[in-house]
Coordinates of C-alpha atoms and ligand atoms in Angstrom, one line a residue:
X1 CA 130.9 252.1 124.0
X2 CA 130.4 250.3 120.7
X3 CA 127.5 252.7 119.8
X4 CA 130.0 255.6 120.0
X5 CA 132.2 254.0 117.4
X6 CA 134.8 252.9 119.9
X7 CA 136.1 249.5 120.9
X8 CA 135.8 248.2 124.5
X9 CA 139.0 247.2 126.2
X10 CA 139.3 245.9 129.8
X11 CA 142.1 245.7 132.2
X12 CA 142.7 242.6 134.2
X13 CA 145.5 240.9 136.2
X14 CA 146.7 237.4 136.4
X15 CA 147.1 237.1 140.1
X16 CA 145.1 237.4 143.3
X17 CA 144.9 241.2 143.0
X18 CA 145.3 243.8 140.2
X19 CA 148.2 246.2 140.7
X20 CA 145.7 248.7 142.0
X21 CA 144.3 246.2 144.6
X22 CA 141.1 245.1 142.9
X23 CA 140.3 241.4 142.4
X24 CA 142.5 239.6 139.9
X25 CA 142.2 236.4 137.8
X26 CA 143.6 233.5 139.7
X27 CA 144.6 230.4 137.8
X28 CA 141.3 228.6 138.6
X29 CA 139.3 231.5 137.3
X30 CA 140.9 232.0 133.9
X31 CA 138.2 230.3 131.9
X32 CA 135.3 231.9 133.8
X33 CA 136.8 235.4 133.4
X34 CA 137.5 234.9 129.7
X35 CA 133.8 233.8 129.2
X36 CA 132.6 236.8 131.2
X37 CA 134.7 239.2 129.1
X38 CA 133.3 237.6 125.9
X39 CA 129.7 237.9 127.1
X40 CA 130.3 241.6 127.8
X41 CA 131.4 242.1 124.2
X42 CA 135.0 243.0 125.2
X43 CA 137.3 243.6 122.2
X44 CA 140.6 243.7 124.0
X45 CA 141.9 242.3 127.3
X46 CA 145.0 243.8 128.9
X47 CA 146.3 241.3 131.4
X48 CA 148.7 242.6 134.0
X49 CA 150.8 240.4 136.2
X50 CA 150.9 241.8 139.8
X51 CA 150.6 239.4 142.6
X52 CA 151.5 236.2 140.6
X53 CA 154.7 234.2 140.5
X54 CA 156.8 233.5 137.4
X55 CA 155.5 229.9 137.5
X56 CA 151.9 231.1 137.6
X57 CA 152.5 233.5 134.7
X58 CA 154.1 230.8 132.6
X59 CA 150.9 228.7 133.1
X60 CA 148.3 231.5 133.2
X61 CA 149.2 233.7 130.2
X62 CA 149.0 230.7 127.7
X63 CA 146.0 229.4 129.5
X64 CA 144.2 232.8 129.0
X65 CA 145.1 232.7 125.4
X66 CA 143.4 229.3 125.0
X67 CA 140.4 230.4 127.1
X68 CA 139.8 233.6 125.0
X69 CA 140.1 231.6 121.8
X70 CA 137.6 229.0 123.1
X71 CA 134.9 231.7 123.7
X72 CA 134.7 232.1 119.9
X73 CA 134.6 236.0 120.4
X74 CA 137.6 237.8 118.9
X75 CA 139.4 239.5 121.7
X76 CA 142.8 241.2 121.2
X77 CA 145.1 239.9 123.9
X78 CA 147.7 242.1 125.5
X79 CA 150.1 240.6 128.0
X80 CA 152.3 242.2 130.6
X81 CA 154.2 238.9 130.9
X82 CA 157.6 240.0 129.6
X83 CA 157.5 243.2 131.7
X84 CA 157.6 240.9 134.7
X85 CA 160.5 238.9 133.3
X86 CA 162.8 241.9 132.7
X87 CA 161.8 242.4 129.0
X88 CA 164.9 240.8 127.6
X89 CA 166.1 237.3 127.3
X90 CA 168.7 237.0 130.1
X91 CA 172.1 235.7 129.3
X92 CA 172.1 232.8 131.8
X93 CA 169.3 230.5 133.1
X94 CA 166.3 231.6 135.0
X95 CA 162.9 232.6 133.7
X96 CA 163.7 233.8 130.2
X97 CA 161.5 236.0 128.0
X98 CA 161.0 233.8 125.0
X99 CA 159.7 236.1 122.1
X100 CA 158.9 233.0 120.0
X101 CA 156.5 231.8 122.7
X102 CA 155.1 235.3 123.3
X103 CA 154.2 235.7 119.6
X104 CA 152.2 232.4 119.8
X105 CA 150.4 233.4 122.9
X106 CA 149.8 237.1 122.9
X107 CA 148.8 239.8 120.3
X108 CA 150.8 242.5 122.0
X109 CA 152.9 242.6 125.0
X110 CA 154.2 245.2 127.4
X111 CA 157.9 244.6 128.0
X112 CA 159.1 247.9 129.6
X113 CA 158.1 250.6 132.1
X114 CA 154.7 252.3 132.2
X115 CA 154.7 255.5 130.2
X116 CA 154.2 258.7 132.1
X117 CA 153.0 262.0 130.7
X118 CA 156.4 263.4 130.2
X119 CA 159.0 263.8 127.5
X120 CA 161.6 262.1 129.7
X121 CA 159.4 259.0 129.9
X122 CA 158.9 259.0 126.1
X123 CA 162.7 259.2 125.6
X124 CA 163.5 256.5 128.1
X125 CA 161.1 254.1 126.3
X126 CA 162.5 255.1 123.0
X127 CA 166.0 254.5 124.2
X128 CA 165.2 251.1 125.6
X129 CA 163.4 249.9 122.5
X130 CA 166.0 251.0 120.1
X131 CA 169.0 250.0 122.2
X132 CA 167.5 246.5 122.2
X133 CA 166.3 246.5 118.7
X134 CA 168.2 243.4 117.6
X135 CA 166.2 241.4 120.1
X136 CA 162.8 243.2 119.9
X137 CA 162.5 244.1 116.2
X138 CA 162.3 240.5 114.9
X139 CA 159.7 239.6 117.5
X140 CA 157.1 241.8 116.0
X141 CA 154.9 240.9 113.1
X142 CA 151.2 240.7 112.1
X143 CA 149.2 239.6 115.1
X144 CA 152.0 240.0 117.5
X145 CA 153.5 243.3 118.5
X146 CA 155.8 245.0 121.0
X147 CA 153.9 247.5 122.9
X148 CA 155.9 250.5 124.1
X149 CA 152.7 251.7 125.9
X150 CA 150.1 254.3 125.1
X151 CA 150.2 257.6 123.3
X152 CA 150.1 260.4 125.8
X153 CA 149.4 263.0 123.1
X154 CA 146.6 265.3 124.1
X155 CA 147.5 265.5 127.8
X156 CA 149.8 267.9 129.6
X157 CA 153.4 266.7 129.4
X158 CA 154.4 266.9 125.7
X159 CA 154.9 270.0 123.5
X160 CA 153.4 270.1 120.0
X161 CA 156.7 268.9 118.5
X162 CA 157.1 266.2 121.1
X163 CA 153.6 265.0 120.4
X164 CA 154.4 264.7 116.7
X165 CA 157.6 262.9 117.6
X166 CA 155.8 260.3 119.8
X167 CA 153.2 259.6 117.0
X168 CA 156.0 259.2 114.3
X169 CA 158.3 257.1 116.4
X170 CA 155.5 254.8 117.7
X171 CA 154.3 254.4 114.0
X172 CA 157.8 253.5 112.9
X173 CA 158.0 251.0 115.8
X174 CA 154.8 249.3 114.5
X175 CA 153.4 250.0 117.9
X176 CA 149.7 249.5 118.6
X177 CA 148.3 253.0 118.6
X178 CA 146.3 253.3 121.8
X179 CA 145.3 256.8 122.9
X180 CA 145.4 257.7 126.6
X181 CA 143.6 261.0 126.7
X182 CA 140.3 262.6 127.4
X183 CA 138.4 262.6 124.1
X184 CA 135.9 265.2 125.4
X185 CA 138.6 267.9 125.9
X186 CA 141.3 267.0 123.4
X187 CA 142.7 270.0 121.4
X188 CA 142.3 270.3 117.6
X189 CA 146.1 270.1 117.2
X190 CA 146.4 266.9 119.2
X191 CA 143.4 265.4 117.3
X192 CA 145.0 266.3 114.0
X193 CA 148.2 264.4 115.0
X194 CA 146.3 261.4 116.1
X195 CA 144.1 261.3 113.0
X196 CA 146.7 261.8 110.4
X197 CA 145.5 259.4 107.7
X198 CA 148.9 258.6 106.1
X199 CA 150.5 258.1 109.5
X200 CA 147.8 255.5 110.4
X201 CA 148.2 253.7 107.1
X202 CA 151.9 253.5 107.7
X203 CA 151.4 252.2 111.2
X204 CA 148.9 249.6 109.9
X205 CA 151.0 248.5 106.9
X206 CA 150.1 244.9 106.1
X207 CA 153.7 243.6 106.2
X208 CA 153.9 244.6 109.9
X209 CA 157.6 245.1 109.9
X210 CA 158.9 247.0 112.9
X211 CA 161.3 249.8 112.1
X212 CA 164.9 250.2 113.2
X213 CA 167.1 253.0 114.1
X214 CA 169.7 253.3 111.3
X215 CA 171.6 256.5 112.3
X216 CA 172.5 257.9 115.7
X217 CA 174.8 260.8 115.3
X218 CA 176.5 262.7 118.1
X219 CA 173.4 262.1 120.4
X220 CA 171.7 264.9 118.3
X221 CA 170.1 263.5 115.2
X222 CA 168.7 260.0 114.7
X223 CA 167.2 258.4 111.7
X224 CA 164.6 255.5 111.8
X225 CA 163.5 253.4 108.9
X226 CA 160.5 251.2 108.6
X227 CA 160.1 249.0 105.4
X228 CA 156.5 249.0 104.1
X229 CA 154.6 247.0 101.5
X230 CA 155.0 247.5 97.8
X231 CA 158.6 248.7 98.1
X232 CA 157.6 251.8 100.1
X233 CA 159.2 252.9 103.4
X234 CA 158.9 255.4 106.2
X235 CA 161.8 257.5 107.4
X236 CA 161.8 259.5 110.6
X237 CA 164.5 262.2 111.2
X238 CA 164.4 262.9 114.9
X239 CA 166.4 265.7 116.7
X240 CA 167.5 265.6 120.3
X241 CA 168.7 269.2 120.1
X242 CA 167.0 271.6 122.5
X243 CA 168.5 274.8 121.2
X244 CA 167.7 275.4 117.5
X245 CA 166.2 273.5 114.5
X246 CA 168.7 271.0 113.1
X247 CA 169.4 271.1 109.4
X248 CA 170.4 267.6 108.5
X249 CA 171.9 266.9 105.1
X250 CA 172.1 263.3 103.8
X251 CA 171.1 261.2 100.9
X252 CA 169.2 258.0 100.5
X253 CA 172.4 256.4 99.4
X254 CA 173.9 257.2 102.8
X255 CA 170.8 255.6 104.4
X256 CA 171.5 252.4 102.4
X257 CA 168.6 252.7 99.9
X258 CA 169.1 250.7 96.7
X259 CA 171.3 252.3 94.0
X260 CA 169.9 253.9 90.9
X261 CA 166.3 254.2 92.3
X262 CA 164.0 257.2 92.0
X263 CA 161.5 258.0 94.8
X264 CA 158.5 260.1 95.3
X265 CA 158.4 261.4 98.8
X266 CA 155.5 262.7 100.9
X267 CA 156.1 264.6 104.1
X268 CA 153.7 262.9 106.4
X269 CA 152.9 266.0 108.5
X270 CA 153.1 268.8 105.9
X271 CA 151.8 266.8 102.9
X272 CA 154.6 268.3 100.8
X273 CA 155.6 266.1 97.9
X274 CA 159.1 265.7 96.5
X275 CA 159.2 264.1 93.1
X276 CA 162.1 262.4 91.4
X277 CA 164.4 262.1 94.4
X278 CA 167.3 259.9 93.3
X279 CA 169.2 257.7 95.7
X280 CA 172.4 259.6 95.2
X281 CA 170.7 263.1 95.5
X282 CA 171.7 265.1 98.6
X283 CA 168.8 266.6 100.5
X284 CA 168.3 268.5 103.7
X285 CA 165.6 268.4 106.3
X286 CA 165.1 270.9 109.1
X287 CA 164.1 269.1 112.3
X288 CA 162.7 271.2 115.1
X289 CA 164.0 270.7 118.7
X290 CA 162.7 267.4 120.1
X291 CA 160.7 267.1 116.9
X292 CA 160.7 265.0 113.8
X293 CA 160.5 265.2 110.0
X294 CA 158.7 262.1 108.7
X295 CA 158.8 260.9 105.1
X296 CA 156.8 258.4 103.3
X297 CA 158.8 257.2 100.2
X298 CA 158.0 254.9 97.3
X299 CA 160.0 254.1 94.3
X300 CA 158.4 255.5 91.1
X301 CA 160.7 254.0 88.5
X302 CA 163.8 252.0 88.2
X303 CA 165.9 251.7 85.1
X304 CA 164.7 248.2 84.3
X305 CA 161.0 248.4 85.2
X306 CA 158.3 250.6 86.5
X307 CA 157.7 249.6 90.1
X308 CA 154.6 251.6 90.7
X309 CA 152.3 253.7 88.6
X310 CA 149.6 254.3 91.1
X311 CA 149.4 255.8 94.6
X312 CA 150.5 253.0 96.9
X313 CA 147.6 252.6 99.3
X314 CA 143.9 252.8 98.9
X315 CA 142.8 256.1 100.1
X316 CA 146.3 257.6 99.7
X317 CA 145.8 261.2 98.3
X318 CA 149.0 263.0 97.7
X319 CA 148.6 266.7 98.6
X320 CA 150.1 269.0 96.0
X321 CA 151.5 272.3 97.2
Ligands
NAG1 C1 141.0 230.4 117.6 O1 142.2 229.9 117.1 C2 142.1 229.4 115.8 C3 143.4 228.7 115.4 O2 144.5 229.6 115.6 C4 141.8 230.6 114.9 O3 141.6 230.1 113.6 C5 140.5 231.2 115.3 O4 140.2 232.4 114.6 C6 140.6 231.6 116.8 N1 139.3 232.1 117.3 C7 139.2 233.2 118.0 C8 137.8 233.6 118.4 O5 140.1 233.8 118.4
NAG2 C1 161.7 229.5 122.8 O1 160.6 228.7 122.7 C2 160.7 227.9 121.5 C3 159.4 227.2 121.3 O2 159.0 226.5 122.5 C4 161.9 227.0 121.5 O3 162.0 226.2 120.3 C5 163.2 227.8 121.7 O4 164.3 227.0 121.9 C6 163.0 228.8 122.9 N1 164.2 229.7 122.9 C7 165.0 229.8 123.9 C8 166.1 230.8 123.7 O5 164.9 229.2 124.9

């Protein structure tokens, strides 16, 4: 797998059996399995939680973190722990999801339903993550991420626009970008979405701040904002309309950008550049049904100082139309 330029991930389960009925990692085998994975050159472990109790999980997930670390081989550690605890800190007592603890133990965690290859599934995940953004958004940061589950781009269920939406929305969520598709048969258009350079740079922004939904209008148009390093940001305009393209008019001022600033904007999908967009300027974007328009914005000049003179990220090549 490494010789093909890919990373090797493995699925396991803390419990007597995996969810699919194969042998799992019981508490007395955590160290042995960690050692075996390290010897195999595994780069990532996804540890599910079927067939274990809450008590066993509270012991086993941190124990696996210690055991992986002790192997001396870097292994990204993905936990399904919070998904078995309901994903949200409960109001009362019980077996609470503690995102502070999770961030110390796991590099990423699945806290909601398995994704299916359908637009309904993508929407239900989106709704859950952004309805609960006050709890979930602060939990993410470099080395510890919410995982809304894999990208299903390149399969059967999503249209072209919906595929672009999943990519943009997962990027703004600072989600780990894990492809779940057959690389031998993937279409050129799906490949282009998954390999969008600027998109990946935004997803991998070093500040690692998860974005938030900042506008939800009439269940039709939603706007998401992710702050990025060097004063840049990503905006996603998402339409839930199914009839016609939605022409949405707004301004950066209405989206609470700082006053008196001037931005350069690159459309992440079309590459189109808009220069000199002032906070107070009205603009319109045309968002296709179940599609997105995604912008990468960075301040070019402010009245009191030049914020940036160069392109913001290494390898960033604005495309001039
Ligand atoms: C183990 O943990 C220490 C302390 O957090 C860290 O510096 C080190 O890189 C980790 N090693 C591996 C292989 O994960
Ligand atoms: C979560 O765990 C941390 C660290 O153990 C602890 O300080 C904090 O009180 C816990 N939070 C809740 C809500 O239980």
